[in-house]
Amino acid sequence: GAVVSQHPSRVICKSGTSVKIECRSLDFQATTMFWYRQFPKQSLMLMATSNEGSKATYEQGVEKDKFLINHASLTLSTLTVTSAHPEDSSFYICSAIGGEPTDTQYFGPGTRLTVL
Amino acid sequence: AQSVTQLGSHVSVSEGALVLLRCNYSSSVPPYLFWYVQYPNQGLQLLLKYTTGATLVKGINGFEAEFKKSETSFHLTKPSAHMSDAAEYFCAVTFGGSQGNLIFGKGTKLSVKP
């Protein structure tokens, strides 16, 4: 149990376009989902926390107009990178809480974004 | 300030040797402690965690970790390394029993030599 999926696993886009990444909890209802960004050879940096039906809470320094997060249901959260630029290229990972046990975040497999 | 420190960004061991990955935290409230493993181009997989109770925690793949409050440590060990253990390992902490706000260490890359 407690499986989280992400789609797509890898995406390449042109500078200026927008990219949507989906995060799904497959076998549990995710009360809270998190979005992280990981730069090469570095740790995960929390970007935002989202609860179903409410606005996401962004970490300091994260542009909420650039990284749009929607948590429309208890099993789906989306991250849209708007007007992507090469510096947005990164590994984006989501996680979710709600499976058992409830004190543990379960992570998706990540999405590799490359902006040309 | 609450923080997590992983000593050694890169650890190399021989196959069959002891694995020791170090993690220390600083906090004024009781921590929940986690170790995650990340294989190349993949997400994070939970290895083990400590919340309350027994301080020696056993996880998957033969790993275990011991919470030592006096040393503010949660080091990860495995008696005998296997080639498949080569990966990046992250120590993470939440404080005050919260379900979110995971704070990650910078990670330790484990290499296993044949």
PDB file of N, CA, C and O in Angstrom, chain B residues 2-66:
ATOM      1  N   GLN B   2      16.366  24.234  13.894  1.00  0.00           N
ATOM      2  CA  GLN B   2      16.337  22.790  13.711  1.00  0.00           C
ATOM      3  C   GLN B   2      17.053  22.429  12.421  1.00  0.00           C
ATOM      4  O   GLN B   2      16.847  23.064  11.382  1.00  0.00           O
ATOM      5  N   SER B   3      17.882  21.398  12.480  1.00  0.00           N
ATOM      6  CA  SER B   3      18.662  21.037  11.300  1.00  0.00           C
ATOM      7  C   SER B   3      19.043  19.568  11.336  1.00  0.00           C
ATOM      8  O   SER B   3      18.937  18.904  12.365  1.00  0.00           O
ATOM      9  N   VAL B   4      19.484  19.089  10.192  1.00  0.00           N
ATOM     10  CA  VAL B   4      19.956  17.722  10.048  1.00  0.00           C
ATOM     11  C   VAL B   4      21.316  17.757   9.367  1.00  0.00           C
ATOM     12  O   VAL B   4      21.478  18.437   8.354  1.00  0.00           O
ATOM     13  N   THR B   5      22.250  17.028   9.916  1.00  0.00           N
ATOM     14  CA  THR B   5      23.591  16.974   9.336  1.00  0.00           C
ATOM     15  C   THR B   5      23.971  15.538   9.030  1.00  0.00           C
ATOM     16  O   THR B   5      23.892  14.675   9.893  1.00  0.00           O
ATOM     17  N   GLN B   6      24.358  15.296   7.804  1.00  0.00           N
ATOM     18  CA  GLN B   6      24.892  13.997   7.425  1.00  0.00           C
ATOM     19  C   GLN B   6      26.382  14.162   7.182  1.00  0.00           C
ATOM     20  O   GLN B   6      26.804  14.926   6.313  1.00  0.00           O
ATOM     21  N   LEU B   7      27.168  13.482   7.973  1.00  0.00           N
ATOM     22  CA  LEU B   7      28.625  13.574   7.844  1.00  0.00           C
ATOM     23  C   LEU B   7      29.102  12.687   6.703  1.00  0.00           C
ATOM     24  O   LEU B   7      28.847  11.489   6.691  1.00  0.00           O
ATOM     25  N   GLY B   8      29.815  13.289   5.787  1.00  0.00           N
ATOM     26  CA  GLY B   8      30.319  12.516   4.650  1.00  0.00           C
ATOM     27  C   GLY B   8      29.345  12.527   3.503  1.00  0.00           C
ATOM     28  O   GLY B   8      28.299  11.895   3.562  1.00  0.00           O
ATOM     29  N   SER B   9      29.675  13.238   2.440  1.00  0.00           N
ATOM     30  CA  SER B   9      28.811  13.261   1.267  1.00  0.00           C
ATOM     31  C   SER B   9      28.984  11.997   0.440  1.00  0.00           C
ATOM     32  O   SER B   9      28.112  11.650  -0.361  1.00  0.00           O
ATOM     33  N   HIS B  10      30.118  11.312   0.653  1.00  0.00           N
ATOM     34  CA  HIS B  10      30.386  10.109  -0.115  1.00  0.00           C
ATOM     35  C   HIS B  10      31.093   9.091   0.776  1.00  0.00           C
ATOM     36  O   HIS B  10      32.111   9.409   1.403  1.00  0.00           O
ATOM     37  N   VAL B  11      30.519   7.911   0.853  1.00  0.00           N
ATOM     38  CA  VAL B  11      31.104   6.815   1.621  1.00  0.00           C
ATOM     39  C   VAL B  11      31.322   5.630   0.686  1.00  0.00           C
ATOM     40  O   VAL B  11      30.412   5.272  -0.082  1.00  0.00           O
ATOM     41  N   SER B  12      32.502   5.052   0.756  1.00  0.00           N
ATOM     42  CA  SER B  12      32.813   3.902  -0.089  1.00  0.00           C
ATOM     43  C   SER B  12      33.208   2.724   0.790  1.00  0.00           C
ATOM     44  O   SER B  12      34.043   2.873   1.689  1.00  0.00           O
ATOM     45  N   VAL B  13      32.598   1.580   0.563  1.00  0.00           N
ATOM     46  CA  VAL B  13      32.923   0.368   1.320  1.00  0.00           C
ATOM     47  C   VAL B  13      33.093  -0.796   0.353  1.00  0.00           C
ATOM     48  O   VAL B  13      32.622  -0.741  -0.792  1.00  0.00           O
ATOM     49  N   SER B  14      33.730  -1.825   0.831  1.00  0.00           N
ATOM     50  CA  SER B  14      33.865  -3.041   0.038  1.00  0.00           C
ATOM     51  C   SER B  14      32.647  -3.932   0.261  1.00  0.00           C
ATOM     52  O   SER B  14      32.019  -3.889   1.330  1.00  0.00           O
ATOM     53  N   GLU B  15      32.328  -4.718  -0.720  1.00  0.00           N
ATOM     54  CA  GLU B  15      31.220  -5.657  -0.584  1.00  0.00           C
ATOM     55  C   GLU B  15      31.488  -6.576   0.610  1.00  0.00           C
ATOM     56  O   GLU B  15      32.596  -7.093   0.774  1.00  0.00           O
ATOM     57  N   GLY B  16      30.478  -6.727   1.475  1.00  0.00           N
ATOM     58  CA  GLY B  16      30.629  -7.548   2.663  1.00  0.00           C
ATOM     59  C   GLY B  16      31.068  -6.778   3.901  1.00  0.00           C
ATOM     60  O   GLY B  16      31.004  -7.295   5.018  1.00  0.00           O
ATOM     61  N   ALA B  17      31.495  -5.550   3.720  1.00  0.00           N
ATOM     62  CA  ALA B  17      31.947  -4.735   4.846  1.00  0.00           C
ATOM     63  C   ALA B  17      30.773  -4.037   5.513  1.00  0.00           C
ATOM     64  O   ALA B  17      29.676  -3.930   4.960  1.00  0.00           O
ATOM     65  N   LEU B  18      31.055  -3.529   6.719  1.00  0.00           N
ATOM     66  CA  LEU B  18      30.046  -2.794   7.472  1.00  0.00           C
ATOM     67  C   LEU B  18      29.748  -1.464   6.794  1.00  0.00           C
ATOM     68  O   LEU B  18      30.650  -0.757   6.350  1.00  0.00           O
ATOM     69  N   VAL B  19      28.464  -1.130   6.770  1.00  0.00           N
ATOM     70  CA  VAL B  19      28.046   0.177   6.283  1.00  0.00           C
ATOM     71  C   VAL B  19      27.641   1.034   7.478  1.00  0.00           C
ATOM     72  O   VAL B  19      26.867   0.587   8.343  1.00  0.00           O
ATOM     73  N   LEU B  20      28.188   2.241   7.549  1.00  0.00           N
ATOM     74  CA  LEU B  20      27.820   3.189   8.602  1.00  0.00           C
ATOM     75  C   LEU B  20      27.632   4.549   7.959  1.00  0.00           C
ATOM     76  O   LEU B  20      28.589   5.137   7.460  1.00  0.00           O
ATOM     77  N   LEU B  21      26.415   5.046   7.985  1.00  0.00           N
ATOM     78  CA  LEU B  21      26.113   6.385   7.472  1.00  0.00           C
ATOM     79  C   LEU B  21      25.622   7.223   8.650  1.00  0.00           C
ATOM     80  O   LEU B  21      24.694   6.829   9.339  1.00  0.00           O
ATOM     81  N   ARG B  22      26.237   8.373   8.819  1.00  0.00           N
ATOM     82  CA  ARG B  22      25.996   9.168  10.026  1.00  0.00           C
ATOM     83  C   ARG B  22      24.956  10.263   9.801  1.00  0.00           C
ATOM     84  O   ARG B  22      24.916  10.905   8.745  1.00  0.00           O
ATOM     85  N   CYS B  23      24.156  10.460  10.849  1.00  0.00           N
ATOM     86  CA  CYS B  23      23.133  11.506  10.826  1.00  0.00           C
ATOM     87  C   CYS B  23      22.994  12.083  12.221  1.00  0.00           C
ATOM     88  O   CYS B  23      22.820  11.340  13.187  1.00  0.00           O
ATOM     89  N   ASN B  24      23.111  13.388  12.310  1.00  0.00           N
ATOM     90  CA  ASN B  24      22.878  14.090  13.562  1.00  0.00           C
ATOM     91  C   ASN B  24      21.838  15.177  13.341  1.00  0.00           C
ATOM     92  O   ASN B  24      21.720  15.726  12.253  1.00  0.00           O
ATOM     93  N   TYR B  25      21.097  15.478  14.389  1.00  0.00           N
ATOM     94  CA  TYR B  25      20.081  16.499  14.263  1.00  0.00           C
ATOM     95  C   TYR B  25      20.209  17.466  15.431  1.00  0.00           C
ATOM     96  O   TYR B  25      20.840  17.152  16.452  1.00  0.00           O
ATOM     97  N   SER B  26      19.606  18.604  15.276  1.00  0.00           N
ATOM     98  CA  SER B  26      19.515  19.546  16.384  1.00  0.00           C
ATOM     99  C   SER B  26      18.053  19.941  16.516  1.00  0.00           C
ATOM    100  O   SER B  26      17.395  20.276  15.536  1.00  0.00           O
ATOM    101  N   SER B  27      17.557  19.846  17.733  1.00  0.00           N
ATOM    102  CA  SER B  27      16.153  20.157  17.977  1.00  0.00           C
ATOM    103  C   SER B  27      15.899  20.314  19.458  1.00  0.00           C
ATOM    104  O   SER B  27      16.565  19.666  20.279  1.00  0.00           O
ATOM    105  N   SER B  28      14.925  21.122  19.781  1.00  0.00           N
ATOM    106  CA  SER B  28      14.532  21.300  21.178  1.00  0.00           C
ATOM    107  C   SER B  28      13.271  20.519  21.505  1.00  0.00           C
ATOM    108  O   SER B  28      12.814  20.508  22.640  1.00  0.00           O
ATOM    109  N   VAL B  29      12.723  19.838  20.486  1.00  0.00           N
ATOM    110  CA  VAL B  29      11.519  19.033  20.690  1.00  0.00           C
ATOM    111  C   VAL B  29      11.780  17.622  20.177  1.00  0.00           C
ATOM    112  O   VAL B  29      12.704  17.403  19.376  1.00  0.00           O
ATOM    113  N   PRO B  30      11.002  16.663  20.631  1.00  0.00           N
ATOM    114  CA  PRO B  30      11.233  15.282  20.205  1.00  0.00           C
ATOM    115  C   PRO B  30      11.123  15.127  18.702  1.00  0.00           C
ATOM    116  O   PRO B  30      10.159  15.585  18.090  1.00  0.00           O
ATOM    117  N   PRO B  31      12.100  14.472  18.101  1.00  0.00           N
ATOM    118  CA  PRO B  31      12.072  14.304  16.649  1.00  0.00           C
ATOM    119  C   PRO B  31      11.445  12.984  16.208  1.00  0.00           C
ATOM    120  O   PRO B  31      11.446  12.017  16.957  1.00  0.00           O
ATOM    121  N   TYR B  32      10.922  12.990  15.008  1.00  0.00           N
ATOM    122  CA  TYR B  32      10.648  11.758  14.294  1.00  0.00           C
ATOM    123  C   TYR B  32      11.765  11.660  13.247  1.00  0.00           C
ATOM    124  O   TYR B  32      12.036  12.628  12.545  1.00  0.00           O
ATOM    125  N   LEU B  33      12.385  10.521  13.129  1.00  0.00           N
ATOM    126  CA  LEU B  33      13.568  10.387  12.291  1.00  0.00           C
ATOM    127  C   LEU B  33      13.348   9.342  11.203  1.00  0.00           C
ATOM    128  O   LEU B  33      12.767   8.287  11.454  1.00  0.00           O
ATOM    129  N   PHE B  34      13.847   9.656  10.024  1.00  0.00           N
ATOM    130  CA  PHE B  34      13.631   8.785   8.872  1.00  0.00           C
ATOM    131  C   PHE B  34      14.943   8.617   8.102  1.00  0.00           C
ATOM    132  O   PHE B  34      15.782   9.515   8.063  1.00  0.00           O
ATOM    133  N   TRP B  35      15.086   7.468   7.481  1.00  0.00           N
ATOM    134  CA  TRP B  35      16.121   7.266   6.471  1.00  0.00           C
ATOM    135  C   TRP B  35      15.427   6.847   5.175  1.00  0.00           C
ATOM    136  O   TRP B  35      14.596   5.931   5.166  1.00  0.00           O
ATOM    137  N   TYR B  36      15.804   7.553   4.106  1.00  0.00           N
ATOM    138  CA  TYR B  36      15.291   7.233   2.784  1.00  0.00           C
ATOM    139  C   TYR B  36      16.459   6.866   1.880  1.00  0.00           C
ATOM    140  O   TYR B  36      17.580   7.363   2.043  1.00  0.00           O
ATOM    141  N   VAL B  37      16.193   6.017   0.890  1.00  0.00           N
ATOM    142  CA  VAL B  37      17.196   5.658  -0.105  1.00  0.00           C
ATOM    143  C   VAL B  37      16.685   6.113  -1.475  1.00  0.00           C
ATOM    144  O   VAL B  37      15.486   6.036  -1.756  1.00  0.00           O
ATOM    145  N   GLN B  38      17.601   6.615  -2.275  1.00  0.00           N
ATOM    146  CA  GLN B  38      17.251   7.051  -3.621  1.00  0.00           C
ATOM    147  C   GLN B  38      18.206   6.428  -4.624  1.00  0.00           C
ATOM    148  O   GLN B  38      19.418   6.651  -4.562  1.00  0.00           O
ATOM    149  N   TYR B  39      17.648   5.679  -5.544  1.00  0.00           N
ATOM    150  CA  TYR B  39      18.432   5.128  -6.644  1.00  0.00           C
ATOM    151  C   TYR B  39      18.417   6.132  -7.795  1.00  0.00           C
ATOM    152  O   TYR B  39      17.513   6.975  -7.862  1.00  0.00           O
ATOM    153  N   PRO B  40      19.372   6.077  -8.695  1.00  0.00           N
ATOM    154  CA  PRO B  40      19.474   7.071  -9.764  1.00  0.00           C
ATOM    155  C   PRO B  40      18.163   7.284 -10.515  1.00  0.00           C
ATOM    156  O   PRO B  40      17.504   6.321 -10.923  1.00  0.00           O
ATOM    157  N   ASN B  41      17.815   8.541 -10.658  1.00  0.00           N
ATOM    158  CA  ASN B  41      16.623   8.961 -11.398  1.00  0.00           C
ATOM    159  C   ASN B  41      15.332   8.366 -10.854  1.00  0.00           C
ATOM    160  O   ASN B  41      14.373   8.144 -11.600  1.00  0.00           O
ATOM    161  N   GLN B  42      15.319   8.106  -9.577  1.00  0.00           N
ATOM    162  CA  GLN B  42      14.111   7.594  -8.945  1.00  0.00           C
ATOM    163  C   GLN B  42      13.747   8.445  -7.740  1.00  0.00           C
ATOM    164  O   GLN B  42      14.535   9.271  -7.277  1.00  0.00           O
ATOM    165  N   GLY B  43      12.540   8.240  -7.234  1.00  0.00           N
ATOM    166  CA  GLY B  43      12.115   8.933  -6.028  1.00  0.00           C
ATOM    167  C   GLY B  43      12.728   8.302  -4.792  1.00  0.00           C
ATOM    168  O   GLY B  43      13.646   7.494  -4.881  1.00  0.00           O
ATOM    169  N   LEU B  44      12.226   8.684  -3.662  1.00  0.00           N
ATOM    170  CA  LEU B  44      12.773   8.203  -2.402  1.00  0.00           C
ATOM    171  C   LEU B  44      11.957   7.037  -1.860  1.00  0.00           C
ATOM    172  O   LEU B  44      10.731   7.054  -1.909  1.00  0.00           O
ATOM    173  N   GLN B  45      12.658   6.068  -1.331  1.00  0.00           N
ATOM    174  CA  GLN B  45      12.015   4.908  -0.722  1.00  0.00           C
ATOM    175  C   GLN B  45      12.339   4.893   0.764  1.00  0.00           C
ATOM    176  O   GLN B  45      13.507   5.037   1.146  1.00  0.00           O
ATOM    177  N   LEU B  46      11.318   4.733   1.585  1.00  0.00           N
ATOM    178  CA  LEU B  46      11.537   4.719   3.024  1.00  0.00           C
ATOM    179  C   LEU B  46      12.262   3.446   3.435  1.00  0.00           C
ATOM    180  O   LEU B  46      11.823   2.339   3.134  1.00  0.00           O
ATOM    181  N   LEU B  47      13.381   3.614   4.129  1.00  0.00           N
ATOM    182  CA  LEU B  47      14.135   2.482   4.655  1.00  0.00           C
ATOM    183  C   LEU B  47      13.650   2.105   6.048  1.00  0.00           C
ATOM    184  O   LEU B  47      13.427   0.932   6.341  1.00  0.00           O
ATOM    185  N   LEU B  48      13.549   3.114   6.892  1.00  0.00           N
ATOM    186  CA  LEU B  48      13.117   2.890   8.266  1.00  0.00           C
ATOM    187  C   LEU B  48      12.804   4.236   8.907  1.00  0.00           C
ATOM    188  O   LEU B  48      13.122   5.285   8.351  1.00  0.00           O
ATOM    189  N   LYS B  49      12.184   4.154  10.082  1.00  0.00           N
ATOM    190  CA  LYS B  49      11.852   5.385  10.792  1.00  0.00           C
ATOM    191  C   LYS B  49      11.794   5.123  12.289  1.00  0.00           C
ATOM    192  O   LYS B  49      11.579   3.994  12.737  1.00  0.00           O
ATOM    193  N   TYR B  50      11.999   6.179  13.038  1.00  0.00           N
ATOM    194  CA  TYR B  50      11.823   6.148  14.479  1.00  0.00           C
ATOM    195  C   TYR B  50      10.814   7.232  14.854  1.00  0.00           C
ATOM    196  O   TYR B  50      10.964   8.388  14.466  1.00  0.00           O
ATOM    197  N   THR B  51       9.810   6.837  15.623  1.00  0.00           N
ATOM    198  CA  THR B  51       8.872   7.826  16.155  1.00  0.00           C
ATOM    199  C   THR B  51       8.898   7.784  17.674  1.00  0.00           C
ATOM    200  O   THR B  51       9.305   8.739  18.319  1.00  0.00           O
ATOM    201  N   THR B  52       8.493   6.688  18.243  1.00  0.00           N
ATOM    202  CA  THR B  52       8.561   6.505  19.694  1.00  0.00           C
ATOM    203  C   THR B  52       8.884   5.037  19.967  1.00  0.00           C
ATOM    204  O   THR B  52       8.884   4.211  19.060  1.00  0.00           O
ATOM    205  N   GLY B  53       9.141   4.735  21.231  1.00  0.00           N
ATOM    206  CA  GLY B  53       9.355   3.342  21.597  1.00  0.00           C
ATOM    207  C   GLY B  53      10.799   2.901  21.456  1.00  0.00           C
ATOM    208  O   GLY B  53      11.724   3.661  21.742  1.00  0.00           O
ATOM    209  N   ALA B  54      10.989   1.695  21.007  1.00  0.00           N
ATOM    210  CA  ALA B  54      12.318   1.099  20.901  1.00  0.00           C
ATOM    211  C   ALA B  54      13.237   1.974  20.056  1.00  0.00           C
ATOM    212  O   ALA B  54      12.871   2.397  18.958  1.00  0.00           O
ATOM    213  N   THR B  55      14.422   2.221  20.587  1.00  0.00           N
ATOM    214  CA  THR B  55      15.341   3.137  19.922  1.00  0.00           C
ATOM    215  C   THR B  55      16.130   2.483  18.792  1.00  0.00           C
ATOM    216  O   THR B  55      16.682   3.177  17.946  1.00  0.00           O
ATOM    217  N   LEU B  56      16.184   1.165  18.789  1.00  0.00           N
ATOM    218  CA  LEU B  56      16.841   0.457  17.686  1.00  0.00           C
ATOM    219  C   LEU B  56      15.760   0.048  16.690  1.00  0.00           C
ATOM    220  O   LEU B  56      14.868  -0.740  17.014  1.00  0.00           O
ATOM    221  N   VAL B  57      15.876   0.582  15.504  1.00  0.00           N
ATOM    222  CA  VAL B  57      14.836   0.373  14.503  1.00  0.00           C
ATOM    223  C   VAL B  57      15.396  -0.449  13.348  1.00  0.00           C
ATOM    224  O   VAL B  57      16.468  -0.154  12.837  1.00  0.00           O
ATOM    225  N   LYS B  58      14.668  -1.468  12.979  1.00  0.00           N
ATOM    226  CA  LYS B  58      15.082  -2.294  11.839  1.00  0.00           C
ATOM    227  C   LYS B  58      14.247  -1.930  10.623  1.00  0.00           C
ATOM    228  O   LYS B  58      13.037  -1.720  10.716  1.00  0.00           O
ATOM    229  N   GLY B  59      14.928  -1.855   9.479  1.00  0.00           N
ATOM    230  CA  GLY B  59      14.230  -1.483   8.260  1.00  0.00           C
ATOM    231  C   GLY B  59      14.359  -2.546   7.190  1.00  0.00           C
ATOM    232  O   GLY B  59      14.682  -3.690   7.459  1.00  0.00           O
ATOM    233  N   ILE B  60      14.127  -2.121   5.967  1.00  0.00           N
ATOM    234  CA  ILE B  60      14.193  -3.060   4.851  1.00  0.00           C
ATOM    235  C   ILE B  60      15.636  -3.263   4.415  1.00  0.00           C
ATOM    236  O   ILE B  60      16.522  -2.470   4.768  1.00  0.00           O
ATOM    237  N   ASN B  61      15.852  -4.306   3.657  1.00  0.00           N
ATOM    238  CA  ASN B  61      17.170  -4.594   3.059  1.00  0.00           C
ATOM    239  C   ASN B  61      18.283  -4.770   4.088  1.00  0.00           C
ATOM    240  O   ASN B  61      19.450  -4.575   3.767  1.00  0.00           O
ATOM    241  N   GLY B  62      17.937  -5.145   5.304  1.00  0.00           N
ATOM    242  CA  GLY B  62      18.939  -5.421   6.322  1.00  0.00           C
ATOM    243  C   GLY B  62      19.495  -4.213   7.038  1.00  0.00           C
ATOM    244  O   GLY B  62      20.441  -4.332   7.827  1.00  0.00           O
ATOM    245  N   PHE B  63      18.962  -3.040   6.779  1.00  0.00           N
ATOM    246  CA  PHE B  63      19.426  -1.829   7.445  1.00  0.00           C
ATOM    247  C   PHE B  63      18.782  -1.667   8.815  1.00  0.00           C
ATOM    248  O   PHE B  63      17.660  -2.112   9.034  1.00  0.00           O
ATOM    249  N   GLU B  64      19.486  -0.999   9.683  1.00  0.00           N
ATOM    250  CA  GLU B  64      18.935  -0.622  10.966  1.00  0.00           C
ATOM    251  C   GLU B  64      19.549   0.685  11.421  1.00  0.00           C
ATOM    252  O   GLU B  64      20.600   1.107  10.910  1.00  0.00           O
ATOM    253  N   ALA B  65      18.876   1.343  12.348  1.00  0.00           N
ATOM    254  CA  ALA B  65      19.378   2.608  12.872  1.00  0.00           C
ATOM    255  C   ALA B  65      19.006   2.704  14.336  1.00  0.00           C
ATOM    256  O   ALA B  65      17.998   2.151  14.768  1.00  0.00           O
ATOM    257  N   GLU B  66      19.829   3.401  15.088  1.00  0.00           N
ATOM    258  CA  GLU B  66      19.586   3.558  16.515  1.00  0.00           C
ATOM    259  C   GLU B  66      19.460   5.024  16.872  1.00  0.00           C
ATOM    260  O   GLU B  66      20.349   5.833  16.553  1.00  0.00           O
TER     261      GLU B  66
END
